[in-house]
CSV table of C-alpha atoms and ligand atoms in Angstrom, one decimal:
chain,number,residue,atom,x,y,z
A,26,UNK,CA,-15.7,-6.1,-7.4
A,27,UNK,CA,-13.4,-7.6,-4.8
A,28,UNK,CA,-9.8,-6.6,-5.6
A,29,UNK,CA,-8.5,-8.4,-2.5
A,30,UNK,CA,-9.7,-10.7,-0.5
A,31,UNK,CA,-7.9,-12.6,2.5
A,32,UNK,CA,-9.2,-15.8,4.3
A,33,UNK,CA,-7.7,-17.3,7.3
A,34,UNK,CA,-4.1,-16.2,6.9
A,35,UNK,CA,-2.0,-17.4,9.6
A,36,UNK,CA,1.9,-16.3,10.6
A,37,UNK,CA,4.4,-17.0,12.5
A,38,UNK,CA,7.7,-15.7,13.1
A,39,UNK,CA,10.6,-17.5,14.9
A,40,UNK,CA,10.5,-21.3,16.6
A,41,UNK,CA,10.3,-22.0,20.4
A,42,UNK,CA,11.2,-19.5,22.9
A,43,UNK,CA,10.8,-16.9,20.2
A,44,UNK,CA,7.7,-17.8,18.8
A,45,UNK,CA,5.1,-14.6,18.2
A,46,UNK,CA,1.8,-15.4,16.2
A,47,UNK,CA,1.7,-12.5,14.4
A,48,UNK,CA,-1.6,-13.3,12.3
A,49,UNK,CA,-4.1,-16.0,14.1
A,50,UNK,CA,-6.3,-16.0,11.2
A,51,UNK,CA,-7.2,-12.9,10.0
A,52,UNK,CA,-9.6,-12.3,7.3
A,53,UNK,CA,-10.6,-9.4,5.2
A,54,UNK,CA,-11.8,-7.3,2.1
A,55,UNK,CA,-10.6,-4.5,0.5
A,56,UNK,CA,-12.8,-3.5,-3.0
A,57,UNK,CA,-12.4,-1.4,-6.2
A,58,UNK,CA,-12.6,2.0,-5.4
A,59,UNK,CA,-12.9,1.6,-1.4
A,60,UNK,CA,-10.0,3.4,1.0
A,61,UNK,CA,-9.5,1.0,4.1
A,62,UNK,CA,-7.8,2.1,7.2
A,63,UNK,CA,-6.0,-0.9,9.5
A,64,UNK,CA,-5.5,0.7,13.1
A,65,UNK,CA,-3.7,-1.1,15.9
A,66,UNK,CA,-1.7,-0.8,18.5
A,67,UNK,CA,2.4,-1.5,17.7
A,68,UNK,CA,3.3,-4.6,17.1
A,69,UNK,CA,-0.4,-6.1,16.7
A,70,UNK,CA,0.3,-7.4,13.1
A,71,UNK,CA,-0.5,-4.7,10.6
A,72,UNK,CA,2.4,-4.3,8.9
A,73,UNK,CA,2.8,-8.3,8.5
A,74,UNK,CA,-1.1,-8.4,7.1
A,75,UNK,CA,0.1,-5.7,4.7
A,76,UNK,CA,3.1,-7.6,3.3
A,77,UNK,CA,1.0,-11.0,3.3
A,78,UNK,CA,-1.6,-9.1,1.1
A,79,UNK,CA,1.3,-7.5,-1.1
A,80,UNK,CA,2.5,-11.2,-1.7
A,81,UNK,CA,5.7,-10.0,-0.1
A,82,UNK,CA,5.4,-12.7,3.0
A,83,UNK,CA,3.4,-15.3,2.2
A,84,UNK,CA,1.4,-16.4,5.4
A,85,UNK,CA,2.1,-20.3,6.7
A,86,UNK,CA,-2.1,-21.0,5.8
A,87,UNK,CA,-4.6,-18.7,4.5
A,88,UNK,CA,-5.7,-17.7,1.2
A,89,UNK,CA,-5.4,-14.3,-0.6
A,90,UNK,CA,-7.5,-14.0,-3.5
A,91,UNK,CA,-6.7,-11.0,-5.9
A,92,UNK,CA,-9.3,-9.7,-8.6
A,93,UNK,CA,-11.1,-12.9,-8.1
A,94,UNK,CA,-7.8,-14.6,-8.9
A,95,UNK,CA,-6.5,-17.1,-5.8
A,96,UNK,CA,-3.0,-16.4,-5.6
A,97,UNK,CA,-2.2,-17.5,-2.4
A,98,UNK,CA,-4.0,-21.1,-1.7
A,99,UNK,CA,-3.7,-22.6,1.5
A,100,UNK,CA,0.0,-21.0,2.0
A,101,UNK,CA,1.6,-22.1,-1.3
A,102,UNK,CA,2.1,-19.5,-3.9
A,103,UNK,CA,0.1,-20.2,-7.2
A,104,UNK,CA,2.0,-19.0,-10.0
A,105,UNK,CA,4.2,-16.4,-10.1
A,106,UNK,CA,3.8,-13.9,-7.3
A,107,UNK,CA,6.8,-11.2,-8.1
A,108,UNK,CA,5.1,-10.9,-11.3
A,109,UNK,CA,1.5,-10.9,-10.2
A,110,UNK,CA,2.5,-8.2,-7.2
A,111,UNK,CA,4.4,-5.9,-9.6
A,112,UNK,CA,1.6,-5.4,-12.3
A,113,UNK,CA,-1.1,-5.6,-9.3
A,114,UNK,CA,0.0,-3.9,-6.5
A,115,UNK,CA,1.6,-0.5,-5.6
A,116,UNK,CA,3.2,-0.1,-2.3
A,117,UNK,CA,4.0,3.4,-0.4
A,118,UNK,CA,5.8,3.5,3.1
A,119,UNK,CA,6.6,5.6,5.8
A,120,UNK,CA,9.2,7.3,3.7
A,121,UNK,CA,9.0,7.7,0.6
A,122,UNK,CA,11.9,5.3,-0.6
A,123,UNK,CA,12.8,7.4,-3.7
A,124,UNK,CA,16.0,6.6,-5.0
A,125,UNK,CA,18.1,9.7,-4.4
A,126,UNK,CA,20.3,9.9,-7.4
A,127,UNK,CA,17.1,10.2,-9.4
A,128,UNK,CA,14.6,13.1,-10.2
A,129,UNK,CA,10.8,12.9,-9.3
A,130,UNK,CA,10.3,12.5,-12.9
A,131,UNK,CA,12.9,9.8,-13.3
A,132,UNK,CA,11.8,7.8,-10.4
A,133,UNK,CA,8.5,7.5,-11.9
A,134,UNK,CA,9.8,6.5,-15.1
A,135,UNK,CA,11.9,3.8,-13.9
A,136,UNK,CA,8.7,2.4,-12.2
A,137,UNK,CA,6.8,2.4,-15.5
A,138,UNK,CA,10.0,0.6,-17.1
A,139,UNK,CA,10.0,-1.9,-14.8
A,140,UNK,CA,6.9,-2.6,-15.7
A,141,UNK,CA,7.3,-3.0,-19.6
A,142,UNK,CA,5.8,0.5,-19.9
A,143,UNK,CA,8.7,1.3,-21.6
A,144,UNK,CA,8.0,3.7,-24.8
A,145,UNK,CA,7.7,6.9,-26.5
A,146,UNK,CA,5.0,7.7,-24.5
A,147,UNK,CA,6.8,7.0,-20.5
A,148,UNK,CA,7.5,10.7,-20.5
A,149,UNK,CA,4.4,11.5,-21.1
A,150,UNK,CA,2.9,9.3,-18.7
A,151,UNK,CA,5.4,10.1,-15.8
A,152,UNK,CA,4.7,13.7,-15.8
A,153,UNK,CA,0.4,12.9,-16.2
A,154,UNK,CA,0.9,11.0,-13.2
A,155,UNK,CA,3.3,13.9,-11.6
A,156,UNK,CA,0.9,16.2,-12.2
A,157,UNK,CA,-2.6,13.9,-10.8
A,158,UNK,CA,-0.5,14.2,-7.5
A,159,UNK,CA,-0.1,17.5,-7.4
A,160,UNK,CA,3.7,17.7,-8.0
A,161,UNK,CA,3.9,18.3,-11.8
A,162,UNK,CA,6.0,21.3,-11.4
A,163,UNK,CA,9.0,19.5,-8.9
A,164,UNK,CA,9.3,16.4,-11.8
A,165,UNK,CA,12.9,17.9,-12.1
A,166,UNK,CA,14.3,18.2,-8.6
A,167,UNK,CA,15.9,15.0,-6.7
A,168,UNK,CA,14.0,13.8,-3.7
A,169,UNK,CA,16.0,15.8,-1.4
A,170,UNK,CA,15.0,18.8,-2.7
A,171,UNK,CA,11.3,18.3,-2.1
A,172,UNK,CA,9.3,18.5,1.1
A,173,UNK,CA,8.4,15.2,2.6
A,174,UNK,CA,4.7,15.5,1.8
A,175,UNK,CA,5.8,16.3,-1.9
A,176,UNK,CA,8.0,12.9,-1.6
A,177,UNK,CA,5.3,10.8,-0.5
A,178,UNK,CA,3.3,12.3,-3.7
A,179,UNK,CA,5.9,11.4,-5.5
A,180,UNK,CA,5.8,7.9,-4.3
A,181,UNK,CA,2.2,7.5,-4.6
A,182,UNK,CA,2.8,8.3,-8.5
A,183,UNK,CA,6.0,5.8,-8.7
A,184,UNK,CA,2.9,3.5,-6.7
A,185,UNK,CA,0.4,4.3,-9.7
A,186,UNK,CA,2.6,3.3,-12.1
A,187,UNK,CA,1.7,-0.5,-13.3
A,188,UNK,CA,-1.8,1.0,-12.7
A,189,UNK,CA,-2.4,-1.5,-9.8
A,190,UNK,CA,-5.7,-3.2,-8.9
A,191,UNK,CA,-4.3,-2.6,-4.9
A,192,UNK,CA,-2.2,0.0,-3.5
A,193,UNK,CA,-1.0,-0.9,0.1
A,194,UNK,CA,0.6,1.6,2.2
A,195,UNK,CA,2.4,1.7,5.8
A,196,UNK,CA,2.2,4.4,8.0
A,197,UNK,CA,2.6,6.6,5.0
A,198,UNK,CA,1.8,10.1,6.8
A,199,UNK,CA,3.5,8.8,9.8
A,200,UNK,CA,6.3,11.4,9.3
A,201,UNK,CA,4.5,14.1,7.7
A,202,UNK,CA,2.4,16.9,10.0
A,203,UNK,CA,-1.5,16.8,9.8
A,204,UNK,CA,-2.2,19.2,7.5
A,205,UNK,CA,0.4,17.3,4.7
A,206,UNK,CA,-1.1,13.4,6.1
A,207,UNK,CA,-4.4,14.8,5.9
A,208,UNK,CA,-3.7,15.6,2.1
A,209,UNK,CA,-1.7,12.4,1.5
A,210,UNK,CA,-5.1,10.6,2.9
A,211,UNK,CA,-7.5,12.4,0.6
A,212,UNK,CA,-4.8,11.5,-2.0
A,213,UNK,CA,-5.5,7.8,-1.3
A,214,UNK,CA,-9.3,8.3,-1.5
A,215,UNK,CA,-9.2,10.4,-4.9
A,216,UNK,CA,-7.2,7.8,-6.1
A,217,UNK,CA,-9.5,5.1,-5.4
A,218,UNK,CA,-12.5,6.9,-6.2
A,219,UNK,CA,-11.0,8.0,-10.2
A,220,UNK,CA,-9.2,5.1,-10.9
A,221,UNK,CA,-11.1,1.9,-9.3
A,222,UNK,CA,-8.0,1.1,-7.2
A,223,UNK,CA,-8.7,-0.7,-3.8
A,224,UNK,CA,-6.5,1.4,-1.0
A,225,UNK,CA,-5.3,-0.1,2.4
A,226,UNK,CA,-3.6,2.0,4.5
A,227,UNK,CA,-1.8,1.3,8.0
A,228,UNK,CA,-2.6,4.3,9.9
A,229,UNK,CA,-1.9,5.5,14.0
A,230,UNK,CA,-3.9,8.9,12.6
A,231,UNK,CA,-7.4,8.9,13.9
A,232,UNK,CA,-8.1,12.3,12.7
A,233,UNK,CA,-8.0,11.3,9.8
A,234,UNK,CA,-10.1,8.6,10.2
A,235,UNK,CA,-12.9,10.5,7.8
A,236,UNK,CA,-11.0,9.6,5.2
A,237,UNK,CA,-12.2,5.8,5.0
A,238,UNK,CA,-14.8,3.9,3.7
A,239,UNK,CA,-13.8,1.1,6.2
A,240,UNK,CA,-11.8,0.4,9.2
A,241,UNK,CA,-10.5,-2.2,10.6
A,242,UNK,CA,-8.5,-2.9,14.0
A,243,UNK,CA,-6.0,-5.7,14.5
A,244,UNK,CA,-5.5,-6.6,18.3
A,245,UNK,CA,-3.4,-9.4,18.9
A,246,UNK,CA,-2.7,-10.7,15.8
A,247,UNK,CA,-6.8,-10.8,15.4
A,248,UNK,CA,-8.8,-8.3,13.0
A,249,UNK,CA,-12.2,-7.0,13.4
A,250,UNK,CA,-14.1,-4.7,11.6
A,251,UNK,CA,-13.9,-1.3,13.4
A,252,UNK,CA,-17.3,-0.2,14.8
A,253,UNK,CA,-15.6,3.4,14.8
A,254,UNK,CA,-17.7,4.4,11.2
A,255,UNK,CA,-16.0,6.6,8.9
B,20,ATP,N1,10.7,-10.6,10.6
B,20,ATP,C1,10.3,-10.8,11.9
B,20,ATP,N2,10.9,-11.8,12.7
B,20,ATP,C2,10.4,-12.0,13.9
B,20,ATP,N3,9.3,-11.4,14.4
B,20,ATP,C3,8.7,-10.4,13.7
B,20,ATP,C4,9.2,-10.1,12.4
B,20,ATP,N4,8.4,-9.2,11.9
B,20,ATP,C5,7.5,-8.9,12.8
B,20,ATP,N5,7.7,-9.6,13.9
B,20,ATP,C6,6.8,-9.7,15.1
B,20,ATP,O1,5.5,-9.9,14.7
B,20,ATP,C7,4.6,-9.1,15.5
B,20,ATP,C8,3.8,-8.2,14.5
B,20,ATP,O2,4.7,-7.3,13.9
B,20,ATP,P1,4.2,-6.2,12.9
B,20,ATP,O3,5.4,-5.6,12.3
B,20,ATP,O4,3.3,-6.8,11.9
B,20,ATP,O5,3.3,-5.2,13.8
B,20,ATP,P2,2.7,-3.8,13.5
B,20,ATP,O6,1.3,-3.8,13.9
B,20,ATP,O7,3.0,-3.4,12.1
B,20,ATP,O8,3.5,-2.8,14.5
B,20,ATP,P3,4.0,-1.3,14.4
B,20,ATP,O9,2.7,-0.5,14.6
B,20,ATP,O10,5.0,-1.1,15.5
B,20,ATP,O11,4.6,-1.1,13.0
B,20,ATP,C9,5.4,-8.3,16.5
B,20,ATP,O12,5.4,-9.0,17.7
B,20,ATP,C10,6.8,-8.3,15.8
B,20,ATP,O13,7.8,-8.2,16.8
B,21,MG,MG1,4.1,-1.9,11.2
């Protein structure tokens, strides 16, 4: 099953002078249950393809396509694409984002809120998905009390929350050391292996590279499939 599939997208930022291309037709799929790395050098595009695929800055052309679902046609939106990307799609970044006047726990159980997961059962739910990450114990502490590998587990779990067909994340062991971003990126794989979520994951990290079912590079604002195998 294709969870996300993107044909043709096109992007461009500023007008004249400042024109850069940063997408010139990229295409690509991520399916359920497959961990995808996107490599490439800084400023090559990856972080625009990831917020194009999160529905977060719809490309000028192109189409995204999300469980078999076009939600992106040709660059117009079809229907309503906060909604789609908040029961869809998790996001994690290079840091963790956790609102710091909240616990782990609470953090988590805003996410499944937001979603209209509010009930009886959110506590529950928070702390299963505290616990899947590894950080069941640390569900009390704010996020400055925690390391920043146990943030970024934290995050993965406030990610998991809508139970989303895509998780898309940026850099997210950029900040950690290897032995942490090495577990973050089996993270990501166990995740898509037990739950049938599709993972893509911007990474500068090629020794983790094992990790991935697929890699791609983008060079240029162009993306090819890697012929670096995992
Ligand atoms: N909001 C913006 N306005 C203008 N130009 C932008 C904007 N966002 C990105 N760009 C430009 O688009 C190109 C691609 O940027 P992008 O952030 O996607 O690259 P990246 O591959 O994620 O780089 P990095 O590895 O440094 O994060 C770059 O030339 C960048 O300067
Ligand atoms: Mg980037």
């Amino acid at each position: 099953m294709e969870a996300v599939r993107a044909e043709n997208l096109h992007k461009t930022y500023g007008h004249g002078d400042t024109e850069v291309k940063a997408l010139r037709g990229v295409s690509m799929v991520a399916h359920a249950g497959e961990v995808v790395a996107l490599l490439g050098p800084s400023g090559s595009g990856k972080s625009t393809l990831l917020t194009a695929l999160g529905l977060l800055n719809p490309p000028e052309r192109g189409t995204v396509t999300l469980m078999g679902e076009r939600v992106i046609d040709e660059g117009r939106a079809q229907g309503d694409l906060a909604a789609l990307r908040r029961a869809r799609i998790g996001f994690v970044f290079q840091k963790s984002n956790l609102i710091p006047f909240l616990t782990a726990h609470e953090n988590v159980r805003l996410a499944l809120a937001l979603n209209d997961r509010e009930g009886p059962e959110t506590h529950a739910r928070a702390q299963e998905l505290l616990d899947y990450l590894g950080v069941g114990k640390r569900g009390g502490h704010f996020p400055e009390e925690l390391s920043g590998g146990e943030q970024q587990r934290v995050a993965i779990a406030r990610a998991l929350a809508p139970a989303p067909q895509l998780i898309l994340a940026d850099e997210p062991t950029a900040a950690l050391d290897s032995h942490r971003g090495r577990a973050v990126m089996e993270l990501f794989r166990q995740v898509a292996r037990e739950q049938g979520t599709a993972v893509v994951v911007v990474t500068h990290d090629h020794r983790t590279l094992d990790v991935f079912d697929t890699i791609y590079e983008m060079e240029d604002g162009l993306l090819s499939r890697s012929a670096q195998t995992a």
